[in-house]
PDB file of C-alpha atoms in Angstrom:
ATOM      1  CA  SER N  28     -15.566  -8.490  -8.887  1.00 79.00           C
ATOM      2  CA  GLN N  29     -12.410  -9.451  -7.518  1.00 81.00           C
ATOM      3  CA  THR N  30     -11.581  -9.762  -3.641  1.00 89.00           C
ATOM      4  CA  ILE N  31      -8.889 -10.513  -1.353  1.00 94.00           C
ATOM      5  CA  HIS N  32      -9.182 -12.557   1.713  1.00 94.00           C
ATOM      6  CA  GLN N  33      -6.181 -12.506   4.279  1.00 95.00           C
ATOM      7  CA  TRP N  34      -6.501 -14.068   7.599  1.00 91.00           C
ATOM      8  CA  PRO N  35      -6.093 -14.349  10.652  1.00 92.00           C
ATOM      9  CA  ALA N  36      -7.175 -10.519  11.257  1.00 93.00           C
ATOM     10  CA  THR N  37      -4.811 -11.017  14.634  1.00 95.00           C
ATOM     11  CA  LEU N  38      -2.524 -13.021  16.042  1.00 96.00           C
ATOM     12  CA  VAL N  39      -0.309 -12.990  19.174  1.00 97.00           C
ATOM     13  CA  GLN N  40       2.314 -15.612  19.151  1.00 97.00           C
ATOM     14  CA  PRO N  41       5.148 -16.561  21.125  1.00 97.00           C
ATOM     15  CA  VAL N  42       8.858 -15.832  20.108  1.00 97.00           C
ATOM     16  CA  GLY N  43      10.523 -18.777  18.372  1.00 97.00           C
ATOM     17  CA  SER N  44       7.041 -20.346  17.153  1.00 97.00           C
ATOM     18  CA  PRO N  45       6.185 -20.701  13.749  1.00 97.00           C
ATOM     19  CA  LEU N  46       4.025 -18.592  11.735  1.00 96.00           C
ATOM     20  CA  SER N  47       1.954 -18.934   8.418  1.00 96.00           C
ATOM     21  CA  LEU N  48      -0.395 -16.329   7.103  1.00 96.00           C
ATOM     22  CA  GLU N  49      -2.253 -17.401   4.196  1.00 96.00           C
ATOM     23  CA  CYS N  50      -3.988 -14.713   1.298  1.00 96.00           C
ATOM     24  CA  THR N  51      -6.001 -15.909  -1.541  1.00 97.00           C
ATOM     25  CA  VAL N  52      -7.537 -13.843  -4.637  1.00 95.00           C
ATOM     26  CA  GLU N  53     -10.763 -14.264  -6.141  1.00 93.00           C
ATOM     27  CA  GLY N  54     -11.908 -12.919  -9.477  1.00 90.00           C
ATOM     28  CA  THR N  55      -9.157 -12.546 -11.350  1.00 87.00           C
ATOM     29  CA  SER N  56      -6.144 -14.810 -12.822  1.00 87.00           C
ATOM     30  CA  ASN N  57      -2.213 -14.669 -13.092  1.00 89.00           C
ATOM     31  CA  PRO N  58      -2.204 -11.507 -10.363  1.00 90.00           C
ATOM     32  CA  ASN N  59       0.641 -10.477  -9.257  1.00 90.00           C
ATOM     33  CA  LEU N  60       0.635 -10.719  -5.462  1.00 93.00           C
ATOM     34  CA  TYR N  61       2.944  -8.778  -2.446  1.00 93.00           C
ATOM     35  CA  TRP N  62       3.424  -8.965   1.112  1.00 95.00           C
ATOM     36  CA  TYR N  63       4.019  -6.137   3.142  1.00 94.00           C
ATOM     37  CA  ARG N  64       4.687  -5.373   6.579  1.00 94.00           C
ATOM     38  CA  GLN N  65       3.437  -1.930   8.448  1.00 92.00           C
ATOM     39  CA  ALA N  66       5.318  -0.836  11.633  1.00 84.00           C
ATOM     40  CA  ALA N  67       4.546   2.208  13.274  1.00 75.00           C
ATOM     41  CA  GLY N  68       6.155   5.084  12.024  1.00 69.00           C
ATOM     42  CA  ARG N  69       7.854   3.177   9.139  1.00 74.00           C
ATOM     43  CA  GLY N  70       5.250   2.998   6.631  1.00 83.00           C
ATOM     44  CA  LEU N  71       5.034   0.286   4.140  1.00 89.00           C
ATOM     45  CA  GLN N  72       7.544  -2.518   3.480  1.00 89.00           C
ATOM     46  CA  LEU N  73       7.765  -4.570   0.806  1.00 89.00           C
ATOM     47  CA  LEU N  74       8.558  -7.952   1.832  1.00 93.00           C
ATOM     48  CA  PHE N  75       7.835 -10.111  -0.993  1.00 93.00           C
ATOM     49  CA  TYR N  76       6.250 -10.382  -4.179  1.00 90.00           C
ATOM     50  CA  SER N  77       5.248 -12.824  -6.984  1.00 92.00           C
ATOM     51  CA  VAL N  78       4.687 -12.602 -10.749  1.00 88.00           C
ATOM     52  CA  GLY N  79       3.229 -16.421 -10.848  1.00 91.00           C
ATOM     53  CA  ILE N  80       3.215 -19.493  -8.913  1.00 94.00           C
ATOM     54  CA  GLY N  81       6.676 -20.675  -7.286  1.00 92.00           C
ATOM     55  CA  GLN N  82       8.323 -17.236  -8.270  1.00 92.00           C
ATOM     56  CA  ILE N  83       8.757 -15.242  -5.481  1.00 92.00           C
ATOM     57  CA  SER N  84      11.379 -12.461  -5.222  1.00 89.00           C
ATOM     58  CA  SER N  85      12.263 -11.113  -1.553  1.00 88.00           C
ATOM     59  CA  GLU N  86      13.003  -7.496  -1.021  1.00 84.00           C
ATOM     60  CA  VAL N  87      14.396  -7.480   2.442  1.00 79.00           C
ATOM     61  CA  PRO N  88      16.429 -10.604   4.177  1.00 66.00           C
ATOM     62  CA  GLN N  89      14.962 -11.033   7.378  1.00 78.00           C
ATOM     63  CA  ASN N  90      13.326 -14.112   9.010  1.00 88.00           C
ATOM     64  CA  LEU N  91      10.188 -14.602   6.591  1.00 94.00           C
ATOM     65  CA  SER N  92       9.520 -16.666   3.478  1.00 95.00           C
ATOM     66  CA  ALA N  93       6.946 -16.703   1.169  1.00 96.00           C
ATOM     67  CA  SER N  94       5.668 -19.436  -1.170  1.00 96.00           C
ATOM     68  CA  ARG N  95       2.540 -19.529  -4.037  1.00 97.00           C
ATOM     69  CA  PRO N  96       1.434 -22.876  -4.182  1.00 96.00           C
ATOM     70  CA  GLN N  97      -1.422 -21.784  -6.396  1.00 95.00           C
ATOM     71  CA  ASP N  98      -2.025 -18.943  -8.693  1.00 95.00           C
ATOM     72  CA  ARG N  99      -4.221 -17.084  -6.278  1.00 95.00           C
ATOM     73  CA  GLN N 100      -2.784 -18.170  -2.976  1.00 96.00           C
ATOM     74  CA  PHE N 101       0.072 -16.324  -1.100  1.00 97.00           C
ATOM     75  CA  ILE N 102       1.489 -17.714   1.785  1.00 97.00           C
ATOM     76  CA  LEU N 103       4.323 -15.962   4.219  1.00 96.00           C
ATOM     77  CA  SER N 104       6.110 -18.187   6.732  1.00 96.00           C
ATOM     78  CA  SER N 105       8.374 -18.033   9.482  1.00 96.00           C
ATOM     79  CA  LYS N 106       9.792 -21.290  10.868  1.00 95.00           C
ATOM     80  CA  LYS N 107      11.032 -18.800  14.389  1.00 96.00           C
ATOM     81  CA  LEU N 108       9.314 -15.757  14.861  1.00 96.00           C
ATOM     82  CA  LEU N 109      11.505 -12.885  16.603  1.00 94.00           C
ATOM     83  CA  LEU N 110      10.071  -9.966  18.829  1.00 94.00           C
ATOM     84  CA  SER N 111      10.895  -7.723  15.671  1.00 91.00           C
ATOM     85  CA  ASP N 112       8.667  -9.613  13.357  1.00 93.00           C
ATOM     86  CA  SER N 113       5.604  -7.307  15.121  1.00 93.00           C
ATOM     87  CA  GLY N 114       3.591  -5.251  12.862  1.00 93.00           C
ATOM     88  CA  PHE N 115       0.752  -5.185  10.299  1.00 95.00           C
ATOM     89  CA  TYR N 116       1.168  -7.488   7.450  1.00 97.00           C
ATOM     90  CA  LEU N 117      -0.720  -6.957   4.586  1.00 96.00           C
ATOM     91  CA  CYS N 118      -1.452  -8.650   1.271  1.00 97.00           C
ATOM     92  CA  ALA N 119      -2.053  -7.100  -2.113  1.00 94.00           C
ATOM     93  CA  TRP N 120      -2.564  -8.243  -5.752  1.00 93.00           C
ATOM     94  CA  SER N 121      -2.767  -5.883  -9.096  1.00 88.00           C
ATOM     95  CA  ALA N 122      -2.968  -7.219 -12.406  1.00 83.00           C
ATOM     96  CA  GLN N 123      -0.267  -8.368 -14.354  1.00 74.00           C
ATOM     97  CA  SER N 124      -1.112  -5.636 -17.375  1.00 70.00           C
ATOM     98  CA  LEU N 125       0.674  -2.147 -16.953  1.00 64.00           C
ATOM     99  CA  TRP N 126      -2.307  -0.263 -17.708  1.00 64.00           C
ATOM    100  CA  GLN N 127      -4.559  -1.680 -15.303  1.00 67.00           C
ATOM    101  CA  ARG N 128      -1.678  -1.678 -12.638  1.00 64.00           C
ATOM    102  CA  ALA N 129      -1.112   2.135 -13.835  1.00 62.00           C
ATOM    103  CA  ASN N 130      -5.026   2.803 -13.150  1.00 63.00           C
ATOM    104  CA  TYR N 131      -6.248   0.423 -10.497  1.00 68.00           C
ATOM    105  CA  GLY N 132      -3.199   0.369  -8.229  1.00 78.00           C
ATOM    106  CA  TYR N 133      -2.957  -2.617  -5.934  1.00 87.00           C
ATOM    107  CA  THR N 134      -5.601  -3.655  -3.907  1.00 91.00           C
ATOM    108  CA  PHE N 135      -5.095  -4.357  -0.212  1.00 94.00           C
ATOM    109  CA  GLY N 136      -6.213  -7.336   2.228  1.00 95.00           C
ATOM    110  CA  SER N 137      -7.657  -6.317   5.885  1.00 94.00           C
ATOM    111  CA  GLY N 138      -4.277  -7.068   7.489  1.00 95.00           C
ATOM    112  CA  THR N 139      -3.356  -9.476  10.158  1.00 96.00           C
ATOM    113  CA  ARG N 140      -1.731  -7.483  13.131  1.00 95.00           C
ATOM    114  CA  LEU N 141       0.990  -9.970  14.270  1.00 96.00           C
ATOM    115  CA  THR N 142       2.251  -9.421  17.783  1.00 96.00           C
ATOM    116  CA  VAL N 143       5.260 -11.691  19.049  1.00 96.00           C
ATOM    117  CA  VAL N 144       5.433 -11.815  22.860  1.00 97.00           C
TER     118      VAL N 144
ATOM    119  CA  GLN Y   2      17.596  10.926   0.251  1.00 60.00           C
ATOM    120  CA  LYS Y   3      14.320   8.726   0.169  1.00 70.00           C
ATOM    121  CA  GLU Y   4      12.531   8.324  -2.791  1.00 83.00           C
ATOM    122  CA  VAL Y   5       9.262   9.286  -1.430  1.00 88.00           C
ATOM    123  CA  GLU Y   6       8.988  11.360   1.733  1.00 90.00           C
ATOM    124  CA  GLN Y   7       5.692  12.400   3.108  1.00 91.00           C
ATOM    125  CA  ASP Y   8       5.251  14.224   6.726  1.00 85.00           C
ATOM    126  CA  PRO Y   9       3.792  11.771   9.040  1.00 81.00           C
ATOM    127  CA  GLY Y  10       1.701  14.527  11.107  1.00 84.00           C
ATOM    128  CA  PRO Y  11      -0.488  14.182  12.748  1.00 92.00           C
ATOM    129  CA  LEU Y  12      -2.888  16.685  10.818  1.00 95.00           C
ATOM    130  CA  SER Y  13      -5.943  17.907  12.696  1.00 97.00           C
ATOM    131  CA  VAL Y  14      -7.996  19.865  11.376  1.00 97.00           C
ATOM    132  CA  PRO Y  15     -12.072  20.799  12.297  1.00 97.00           C
ATOM    133  CA  GLU Y  16     -15.106  19.908  10.246  1.00 97.00           C
ATOM    134  CA  GLY Y  17     -15.305  21.772   7.067  1.00 97.00           C
ATOM    135  CA  ALA Y  18     -11.441  22.422   6.541  1.00 97.00           C
ATOM    136  CA  ILE Y  19      -9.809  22.460   3.350  1.00 97.00           C
ATOM    137  CA  VAL Y  20      -6.773  19.685   3.634  1.00 97.00           C
ATOM    138  CA  SER Y  21      -3.608  19.734   2.187  1.00 96.00           C
ATOM    139  CA  LEU Y  22      -1.493  16.914   2.197  1.00 97.00           C
ATOM    140  CA  ASN Y  23       1.823  16.670   0.347  1.00 96.00           C
ATOM    141  CA  CYS Y  24       4.766  14.534  -0.894  1.00 95.00           C
ATOM    142  CA  THR Y  25       7.962  14.896  -2.281  1.00 94.00           C
ATOM    143  CA  TYR Y  26      10.034  12.637  -4.420  1.00 91.00           C
ATOM    144  CA  SER Y  27      13.628  12.230  -6.060  1.00 89.00           C
ATOM    145  CA  ASN Y  28      13.369   9.588  -8.573  1.00 83.00           C
ATOM    146  CA  SER Y  29      12.440  11.375 -11.637  1.00 82.00           C
ATOM    147  CA  ALA Y  30      11.353   7.810 -13.388  1.00 79.00           C
ATOM    148  CA  PHE Y  31       8.327   8.317 -11.264  1.00 79.00           C
ATOM    149  CA  GLN Y  32       5.398   8.770 -13.596  1.00 80.00           C
ATOM    150  CA  TYR Y  33       2.301   7.513 -11.709  1.00 84.00           C
ATOM    151  CA  PHE Y  34       0.908   8.950  -8.731  1.00 90.00           C
ATOM    152  CA  MET Y  35      -1.711   7.698  -6.228  1.00 91.00           C
ATOM    153  CA  TRP Y  36      -2.820   8.481  -2.916  1.00 95.00           C
ATOM    154  CA  TYR Y  37      -4.159   5.709  -0.559  1.00 95.00           C
ATOM    155  CA  ARG Y  38      -6.614   5.834   2.492  1.00 96.00           C
ATOM    156  CA  GLN Y  39      -6.145   3.568   5.141  1.00 95.00           C
ATOM    157  CA  TYR Y  40      -8.332   3.629   8.094  1.00 95.00           C
ATOM    158  CA  SER Y  41      -7.282   2.336  11.374  1.00 90.00           C
ATOM    159  CA  ARG Y  42      -6.725  -1.274  11.214  1.00 87.00           C
ATOM    160  CA  LYS Y  43      -7.539  -1.465   7.707  1.00 91.00           C
ATOM    161  CA  GLY Y  44      -5.806  -2.354   4.729  1.00 93.00           C
ATOM    162  CA  PRO Y  45      -5.157   0.752   2.433  1.00 94.00           C
ATOM    163  CA  GLU Y  46      -7.532   1.301  -0.613  1.00 93.00           C
ATOM    164  CA  LEU Y  47      -7.075   3.325  -3.704  1.00 91.00           C
ATOM    165  CA  LEU Y  48      -8.397   7.001  -3.389  1.00 93.00           C
ATOM    166  CA  MET Y  49      -7.336   8.495  -6.637  1.00 90.00           C
ATOM    167  CA  TYR Y  50      -4.529   8.350  -9.300  1.00 87.00           C
ATOM    168  CA  THR Y  51      -2.732  10.580 -12.029  1.00 86.00           C
ATOM    169  CA  TYR Y  52      -0.268  10.048 -14.583  1.00 79.00           C
ATOM    170  CA  SER Y  53       0.558  13.443 -15.485  1.00 76.00           C
ATOM    171  CA  SER Y  54       1.233  16.758 -14.114  1.00 80.00           C
ATOM    172  CA  GLY Y  55      -1.660  19.403 -13.189  1.00 83.00           C
ATOM    173  CA  ASN Y  56      -5.107  18.569 -11.293  1.00 88.00           C
ATOM    174  CA  LYS Y  57      -7.338  15.786 -11.151  1.00 91.00           C
ATOM    175  CA  GLU Y  58     -10.486  16.177  -9.466  1.00 93.00           C
ATOM    176  CA  ASP Y  59     -12.998  13.835  -8.075  1.00 93.00           C
ATOM    177  CA  GLY Y  60     -15.793  15.067  -5.407  1.00 96.00           C
ATOM    178  CA  ARG Y  61     -14.606  16.780  -2.840  1.00 97.00           C
ATOM    179  CA  PHE Y  62     -10.920  15.290  -3.476  1.00 97.00           C
ATOM    180  CA  THR Y  63      -8.273  17.155  -6.089  1.00 96.00           C
ATOM    181  CA  ALA Y  64      -5.008  15.380  -6.763  1.00 95.00           C
ATOM    182  CA  GLN Y  65      -2.140  17.746  -8.102  1.00 94.00           C
ATOM    183  CA  VAL Y  66       0.882  17.075  -9.413  1.00 93.00           C
ATOM    184  CA  ASP Y  67       4.305  19.111 -10.040  1.00 91.00           C
ATOM    185  CA  LYS Y  68       6.558  16.950 -11.945  1.00 88.00           C
ATOM    186  CA  SER Y  69       9.127  20.083 -12.204  1.00 89.00           C
ATOM    187  CA  SER Y  70       9.349  20.579  -8.520  1.00 91.00           C
ATOM    188  CA  LYS Y  71       8.641  16.461  -7.673  1.00 91.00           C
ATOM    189  CA  TYR Y  72       5.904  17.754  -5.570  1.00 92.00           C
ATOM    190  CA  ILE Y  73       2.492  16.010  -5.351  1.00 94.00           C
ATOM    191  CA  SER Y  74      -0.480  16.832  -3.044  1.00 95.00           C
ATOM    192  CA  LEU Y  75      -3.924  15.857  -2.212  1.00 97.00           C
ATOM    193  CA  PHE Y  76      -6.325  18.342  -1.570  1.00 97.00           C
ATOM    194  CA  ILE Y  77      -9.797  17.846   0.168  1.00 97.00           C
ATOM    195  CA  ARG Y  78     -12.745  20.282   0.254  1.00 97.00           C
ATOM    196  CA  ASP Y  79     -15.346  20.773   3.168  1.00 97.00           C
ATOM    197  CA  SER Y  80     -13.607  17.742   4.918  1.00 98.00           C
ATOM    198  CA  GLN Y  81     -15.820  15.819   7.226  1.00 98.00           C
ATOM    199  CA  PRO Y  82     -15.239  13.525  10.368  1.00 97.00           C
ATOM    200  CA  SER Y  83     -15.132  10.501   8.105  1.00 97.00           C
ATOM    201  CA  ASP Y  84     -12.249  11.435   6.433  1.00 98.00           C
ATOM    202  CA  SER Y  85     -10.221  10.899   9.707  1.00 97.00           C
ATOM    203  CA  ALA Y  86      -7.580   8.316   8.405  1.00 96.00           C
ATOM    204  CA  THR Y  87      -4.044   7.899   7.194  1.00 95.00           C
ATOM    205  CA  TYR Y  88      -3.429   8.854   3.707  1.00 97.00           C
ATOM    206  CA  LEU Y  89      -0.490   7.645   1.666  1.00 95.00           C
ATOM    207  CA  CYS Y  90       1.239   8.712  -1.255  1.00 94.00           C
ATOM    208  CA  ALA Y  91       2.291   6.091  -4.216  1.00 91.00           C
ATOM    209  CA  MET Y  92       4.524   5.842  -6.831  1.00 87.00           C
ATOM    210  CA  PRO Y  93       4.877   2.458  -8.898  1.00 79.00           C
ATOM    211  CA  MET Y  94       8.243   2.248 -10.836  1.00 74.00           C
ATOM    212  CA  HIS Y  95       9.541  -0.141 -13.129  1.00 69.00           C
ATOM    213  CA  SER Y  96      11.527  -3.228 -11.592  1.00 66.00           C
ATOM    214  CA  GLY Y  97      12.409  -5.082 -14.261  1.00 66.00           C
ATOM    215  CA  GLY Y  98      10.602  -7.264 -16.782  1.00 63.00           C
ATOM    216  CA  SER Y  99       6.784  -6.614 -16.788  1.00 59.00           C
ATOM    217  CA  ASN Y 100       6.989  -5.978 -13.224  1.00 64.00           C
ATOM    218  CA  TYR Y 101       6.429  -2.445 -11.481  1.00 67.00           C
ATOM    219  CA  LYS Y 102       6.736  -2.011  -7.577  1.00 76.00           C
ATOM    220  CA  LEU Y 103       5.017   0.612  -5.488  1.00 82.00           C
ATOM    221  CA  THR Y 104       6.835   2.753  -3.299  1.00 85.00           C
ATOM    222  CA  PHE Y 105       4.852   4.201  -0.841  1.00 89.00           C
ATOM    223  CA  GLY Y 106       5.554   7.412   1.781  1.00 91.00           C
ATOM    224  CA  LYS Y 107       5.065   6.858   5.301  1.00 91.00           C
ATOM    225  CA  GLY Y 108       1.520   8.117   5.701  1.00 93.00           C
ATOM    226  CA  THR Y 109       0.270  11.321   7.243  1.00 95.00           C
ATOM    227  CA  LEU Y 110      -2.441  10.557   9.879  1.00 94.00           C
ATOM    228  CA  LEU Y 111      -5.324  12.708   9.223  1.00 96.00           C
ATOM    229  CA  THR Y 112      -8.192  13.533  12.003  1.00 97.00           C
ATOM    230  CA  VAL Y 113     -11.114  15.777  11.112  1.00 97.00           C
ATOM    231  CA  ASN Y 114     -12.954  17.113  13.911  1.00 97.00           C
ATOM    232  CA  PRO Y 115     -16.895  17.376  14.461  1.00 95.00           C
TER     233      PRO Y 115
END
């Protein structure tokens, strides 16, 4: 069965410090991968998505970047965190095929709660 | 107008009540409709999906789609305290090539009181 791992679960970082959040998927190949941010009262905001190794699409201009060095690994980074980067970050994967996506949607990790102080 | 609108609540009901959660959408291109459930401090999990108008039932949950009104609903019968969570509607939309992106509502926070 497919599983998605995301870590750390919580993180407190000072303003101006770097960030690296990692997400890995097991039990599938060629997944589509996504990074979302969820802020209170603002719902889920898609930050980046990737359809393959080294292929990253950015949805929102911001202080963050993403990379996909391996098929099932997705990394969210920042060189210098801002207070506004605080939030709940979620990694998700979906199958490539339209039928599977339509029937199974996205599978989310357990999230990282980031507080920038 | 936002693509997906969802009343954030919060919604508080007694145990055993029938709960109705709703979303409206503006893009008639949406063809698939999903409901996710998110417990506190956890990632969302897919609860139900449907790709046609009408009702789809799964245990105590019923998803309803009215494409003519661009309105979807999730009904929970005999609600339980364990149903307390945030419920998000979501709709995939073609974003070029073979890729689809999910557009989410903001979520409705539901509390079922014992």
